[in-house]
Amino acid sequence: MNRYLWPLVIFVGVSLLLWRGLSLNPREIPSALIDKPAPTFSLPTLHQPELAISRDTLKGKVWVLNVWASWCVACLHEHPIISQLSGKIDLVGLNYKDTRSEAIKWLEQNGNPYNVSAFDQAGDVGIDYGVYGVPETFVIDQVGKIRYKHIGPVTQEDLDGKLIPAIAEIRDSGSKG
Amino acid sequence: MPLVSPAKVEIVQFETVEEQALYKKLINELRCLVCQNQNLADSNAELAIDLRRKVKGLITEGSTYDDVVDYMVSRYGDFVMYRPPFNQSTIFLWLSPAVLLVLTFSVVIFRRRSAMDQNVSSNFDQSQHAKVRELLKDTKDQN
């Protein structure tokens, strides 16, 4: 019995592994930053270069950092979804490797859901946040810890099923540790 | 190995040969996260260019190999390393070749042994043995 059963067992095992591999998204890299303090930054705002915004500007609040750019096609898809958060939570844009004029024009055309956008022309803050694909969305808690990260465009399902529940949970529980 | 010739990469000059060598080592070992099957040295994606610039900046500031790796891993996770580190989540990855090797050998040895055992201890019972002896005796007599 053994002799004939073993190849079958191995075949099923390998099949299961491969099947699982098919359903994994290689672009979804687990963030090293979850539950770590959000990297500090200080950047000029998009609309008023003389004004600076930093991580600690929003200390004590739960807020969302959304990385976007006018050259990013997926950001346009995400835009109406992210805009639903406007007014419900402090929503900060991180305008990533963009030009000021293009970015402002993009917001005028598509609407500006952000309380404020930080202007990261060189992409250095992006590197600090481990950004490798725009758009990316971070939820940061009251003490400045990153509690949730979404890579790629947020869909309606992501918003209703993941992002909003994550925000609610952080608001309820306060900060961990 | 990349099938196409590597993208043209900007020339980076360092003050010392050691720094140059460290830079070369690092950009060969760090992954470009946008184009996942390329390292920083091979890729001309925006992010790869930025990360190369970052690596250069860190080295110029006096960072060691470990400093730069720590910097990248704390932001992008272990995935940024082409050679995954040995830790809890990669233990299976690192040990599976050895485990498979040992498993294969044990199976081979086990099967050999049981095959040999089968030769020695036949399934014949006492009366069958007697019968065989009888038959063998007959053939001897015929000769």
PDB file of N, CA and C in Angstrom, chain A residues 3 26-27 29-30 32-33 96-97 122 124 126-128 130-132, chain B residues 33-34 36 46-47 50-51 53-54 71 73-77 79 111:
ATOM      1  N   ARG A   3       3.803   1.775  -1.115  1.00  0.00           N
ATOM      2  CA  ARG A   3       4.516   2.063  -2.347  1.00  0.00           C
ATOM      3  C   ARG A   3       3.667   2.912  -3.295  1.00  0.00           C
ATOM      4  N   PRO A  26       2.746  38.521  -5.058  1.00  0.00           N
ATOM      5  CA  PRO A  26       4.156  38.802  -4.761  1.00  0.00           C
ATOM      6  C   PRO A  26       4.433  40.279  -4.533  1.00  0.00           C
ATOM      7  N   ARG A  27       3.501  41.130  -4.921  1.00  0.00           N
ATOM      8  CA  ARG A  27       3.708  42.567  -4.728  1.00  0.00           C
ATOM      9  C   ARG A  27       3.385  42.978  -3.296  1.00  0.00           C
ATOM     10  N   ILE A  29       4.292  42.950  -0.069  1.00  0.00           N
ATOM     11  CA  ILE A  29       5.410  42.670   0.810  1.00  0.00           C
ATOM     12  C   ILE A  29       4.994  43.074   2.216  1.00  0.00           C
ATOM     13  N   PRO A  30       5.086  42.159   3.176  1.00  0.00           N
ATOM     14  CA  PRO A  30       4.684  42.554   4.519  1.00  0.00           C
ATOM     15  C   PRO A  30       5.535  43.723   4.993  1.00  0.00           C
ATOM     16  N   ALA A  32       7.654  46.149   7.158  1.00  0.00           N
ATOM     17  CA  ALA A  32       8.471  46.037   8.356  1.00  0.00           C
ATOM     18  C   ALA A  32       8.072  47.107   9.353  1.00  0.00           C
ATOM     19  N   LEU A  33       7.169  47.998   8.946  1.00  0.00           N
ATOM     20  CA  LEU A  33       6.914  49.179   9.769  1.00  0.00           C
ATOM     21  C   LEU A  33       5.681  49.060  10.655  1.00  0.00           C
ATOM     22  N   TYR A  96       4.238  62.410  -3.868  1.00  0.00           N
ATOM     23  CA  TYR A  96       5.505  61.706  -3.986  1.00  0.00           C
ATOM     24  C   TYR A  96       6.142  61.922  -5.344  1.00  0.00           C
ATOM     25  N   LYS A  97       7.335  62.466  -5.344  1.00  0.00           N
ATOM     26  CA  LYS A  97       8.117  62.656  -6.576  1.00  0.00           C
ATOM     27  C   LYS A  97       7.284  63.273  -7.689  1.00  0.00           C
ATOM     28  N   ALA A 122      11.852  64.822  -3.638  1.00  0.00           N
ATOM     29  CA  ALA A 122      12.996  63.927  -3.824  1.00  0.00           C
ATOM     30  C   ALA A 122      12.639  62.475  -3.524  1.00  0.00           C
ATOM     31  N   ASP A 124      12.487  61.193  -0.513  1.00  0.00           N
ATOM     32  CA  ASP A 124      13.218  60.710   0.665  1.00  0.00           C
ATOM     33  C   ASP A 124      12.290  60.222   1.770  1.00  0.00           C
ATOM     34  N   GLY A 126       9.382  59.122   1.253  1.00  0.00           N
ATOM     35  CA  GLY A 126       8.857  57.879   0.685  1.00  0.00           C
ATOM     36  C   GLY A 126       9.743  56.694   1.037  1.00  0.00           C
ATOM     37  N   ILE A 127      11.045  56.862   0.896  1.00  0.00           N
ATOM     38  CA  ILE A 127      11.983  55.786   1.241  1.00  0.00           C
ATOM     39  C   ILE A 127      11.882  55.462   2.731  1.00  0.00           C
ATOM     40  N   ASP A 128      11.785  56.508   3.563  1.00  0.00           N
ATOM     41  CA  ASP A 128      11.666  56.270   5.001  1.00  0.00           C
ATOM     42  C   ASP A 128      10.415  55.467   5.346  1.00  0.00           C
ATOM     43  N   GLY A 130       9.171  53.263   3.422  1.00  0.00           N
ATOM     44  CA  GLY A 130       9.207  51.999   2.690  1.00  0.00           C
ATOM     45  C   GLY A 130       8.262  51.962   1.501  1.00  0.00           C
ATOM     46  N   VAL A 131       8.030  53.111   0.912  1.00  0.00           N
ATOM     47  CA  VAL A 131       7.114  53.180  -0.227  1.00  0.00           C
ATOM     48  C   VAL A 131       7.808  52.619  -1.466  1.00  0.00           C
ATOM     49  N   TYR A 132       7.169  51.666  -2.136  1.00  0.00           N
ATOM     50  CA  TYR A 132       7.767  51.176  -3.377  1.00  0.00           C
ATOM     51  C   TYR A 132       6.753  51.129  -4.504  1.00  0.00           C
TER      52      TYR A 132
ATOM     53  N   LEU B  33      12.523  46.857  -5.410  1.00  0.00           N
ATOM     54  CA  LEU B  33      11.209  46.359  -4.987  1.00  0.00           C
ATOM     55  C   LEU B  33      10.133  46.526  -6.043  1.00  0.00           C
ATOM     56  N   VAL B  34      10.405  47.379  -7.010  1.00  0.00           N
ATOM     57  CA  VAL B  34       9.397  47.599  -8.051  1.00  0.00           C
ATOM     58  C   VAL B  34       9.488  46.500  -9.102  1.00  0.00           C
ATOM     59  N   GLN B  36      10.786  43.169  -9.210  1.00  0.00           N
ATOM     60  CA  GLN B  36      11.246  42.324  -8.112  1.00  0.00           C
ATOM     61  C   GLN B  36      12.351  41.341  -8.450  1.00  0.00           C
ATOM     62  N   GLU B  46      12.746  54.124 -11.186  1.00  0.00           N
ATOM     63  CA  GLU B  46      12.898  55.344 -10.362  1.00  0.00           C
ATOM     64  C   GLU B  46      13.346  54.995  -8.943  1.00  0.00           C
ATOM     65  N   LEU B  47      12.666  54.005  -8.376  1.00  0.00           N
ATOM     66  CA  LEU B  47      12.956  53.668  -6.983  1.00  0.00           C
ATOM     67  C   LEU B  47      14.374  53.125  -6.838  1.00  0.00           C
ATOM     68  N   ASP B  50      16.702  56.006  -6.803  1.00  0.00           N
ATOM     69  CA  ASP B  50      16.651  56.675  -5.498  1.00  0.00           C
ATOM     70  C   ASP B  50      17.386  55.872  -4.426  1.00  0.00           C
ATOM     71  N   LEU B  51      17.174  54.557  -4.463  1.00  0.00           N
ATOM     72  CA  LEU B  51      17.796  53.723  -3.431  1.00  0.00           C
ATOM     73  C   LEU B  51      19.307  53.651  -3.618  1.00  0.00           C
ATOM     74  N   ARG B  53      21.045  56.065  -4.787  1.00  0.00           N
ATOM     75  CA  ARG B  53      21.510  57.362  -4.283  1.00  0.00           C
ATOM     76  C   ARG B  53      21.581  57.323  -2.752  1.00  0.00           C
ATOM     77  N   LYS B  54      20.563  56.668  -2.166  1.00  0.00           N
ATOM     78  CA  LYS B  54      20.528  56.556  -0.706  1.00  0.00           C
ATOM     79  C   LYS B  54      21.726  55.745  -0.203  1.00  0.00           C
ATOM     80  N   TYR B  71      19.262  49.680   7.652  1.00  0.00           N
ATOM     81  CA  TYR B  71      18.458  50.804   7.176  1.00  0.00           C
ATOM     82  C   TYR B  71      17.390  50.319   6.190  1.00  0.00           C
ATOM     83  N   VAL B  73      16.345  47.099   5.623  1.00  0.00           N
ATOM     84  CA  VAL B  73      15.447  46.074   6.141  1.00  0.00           C
ATOM     85  C   VAL B  73      14.402  46.682   7.081  1.00  0.00           C
ATOM     86  N   SER B  74      14.795  47.724   7.840  1.00  0.00           N
ATOM     87  CA  SER B  74      13.828  48.316   8.755  1.00  0.00           C
ATOM     88  C   SER B  74      12.724  49.039   7.986  1.00  0.00           C
ATOM     89  N   ARG B  75      12.974  49.401   6.758  1.00  0.00           N
ATOM     90  CA  ARG B  75      11.953  50.080   5.959  1.00  0.00           C
ATOM     91  C   ARG B  75      11.189  49.143   5.037  1.00  0.00           C
ATOM     92  N   TYR B  76      11.923  48.251   4.381  1.00  0.00           N
ATOM     93  CA  TYR B  76      11.290  47.426   3.362  1.00  0.00           C
ATOM     94  C   TYR B  76      11.131  45.967   3.780  1.00  0.00           C
ATOM     95  N   GLY B  77      11.671  45.602   4.941  1.00  0.00           N
ATOM     96  CA  GLY B  77      11.558  44.222   5.388  1.00  0.00           C
ATOM     97  C   GLY B  77      12.656  43.353   4.779  1.00  0.00           C
ATOM     98  N   PHE B  79      12.562  41.241   2.659  1.00  0.00           N
ATOM     99  CA  PHE B  79      12.395  41.018   1.235  1.00  0.00           C
ATOM    100  C   PHE B  79      13.388  41.819   0.395  1.00  0.00           C
ATOM    101  N   ARG B 111      14.180   1.303   2.555  1.00  0.00           N
ATOM    102  CA  ARG B 111      13.631   0.370   1.563  1.00  0.00           C
ATOM    103  C   ARG B 111      14.612  -0.730   1.249  1.00  0.00           C
TER     104      ARG B 111
END
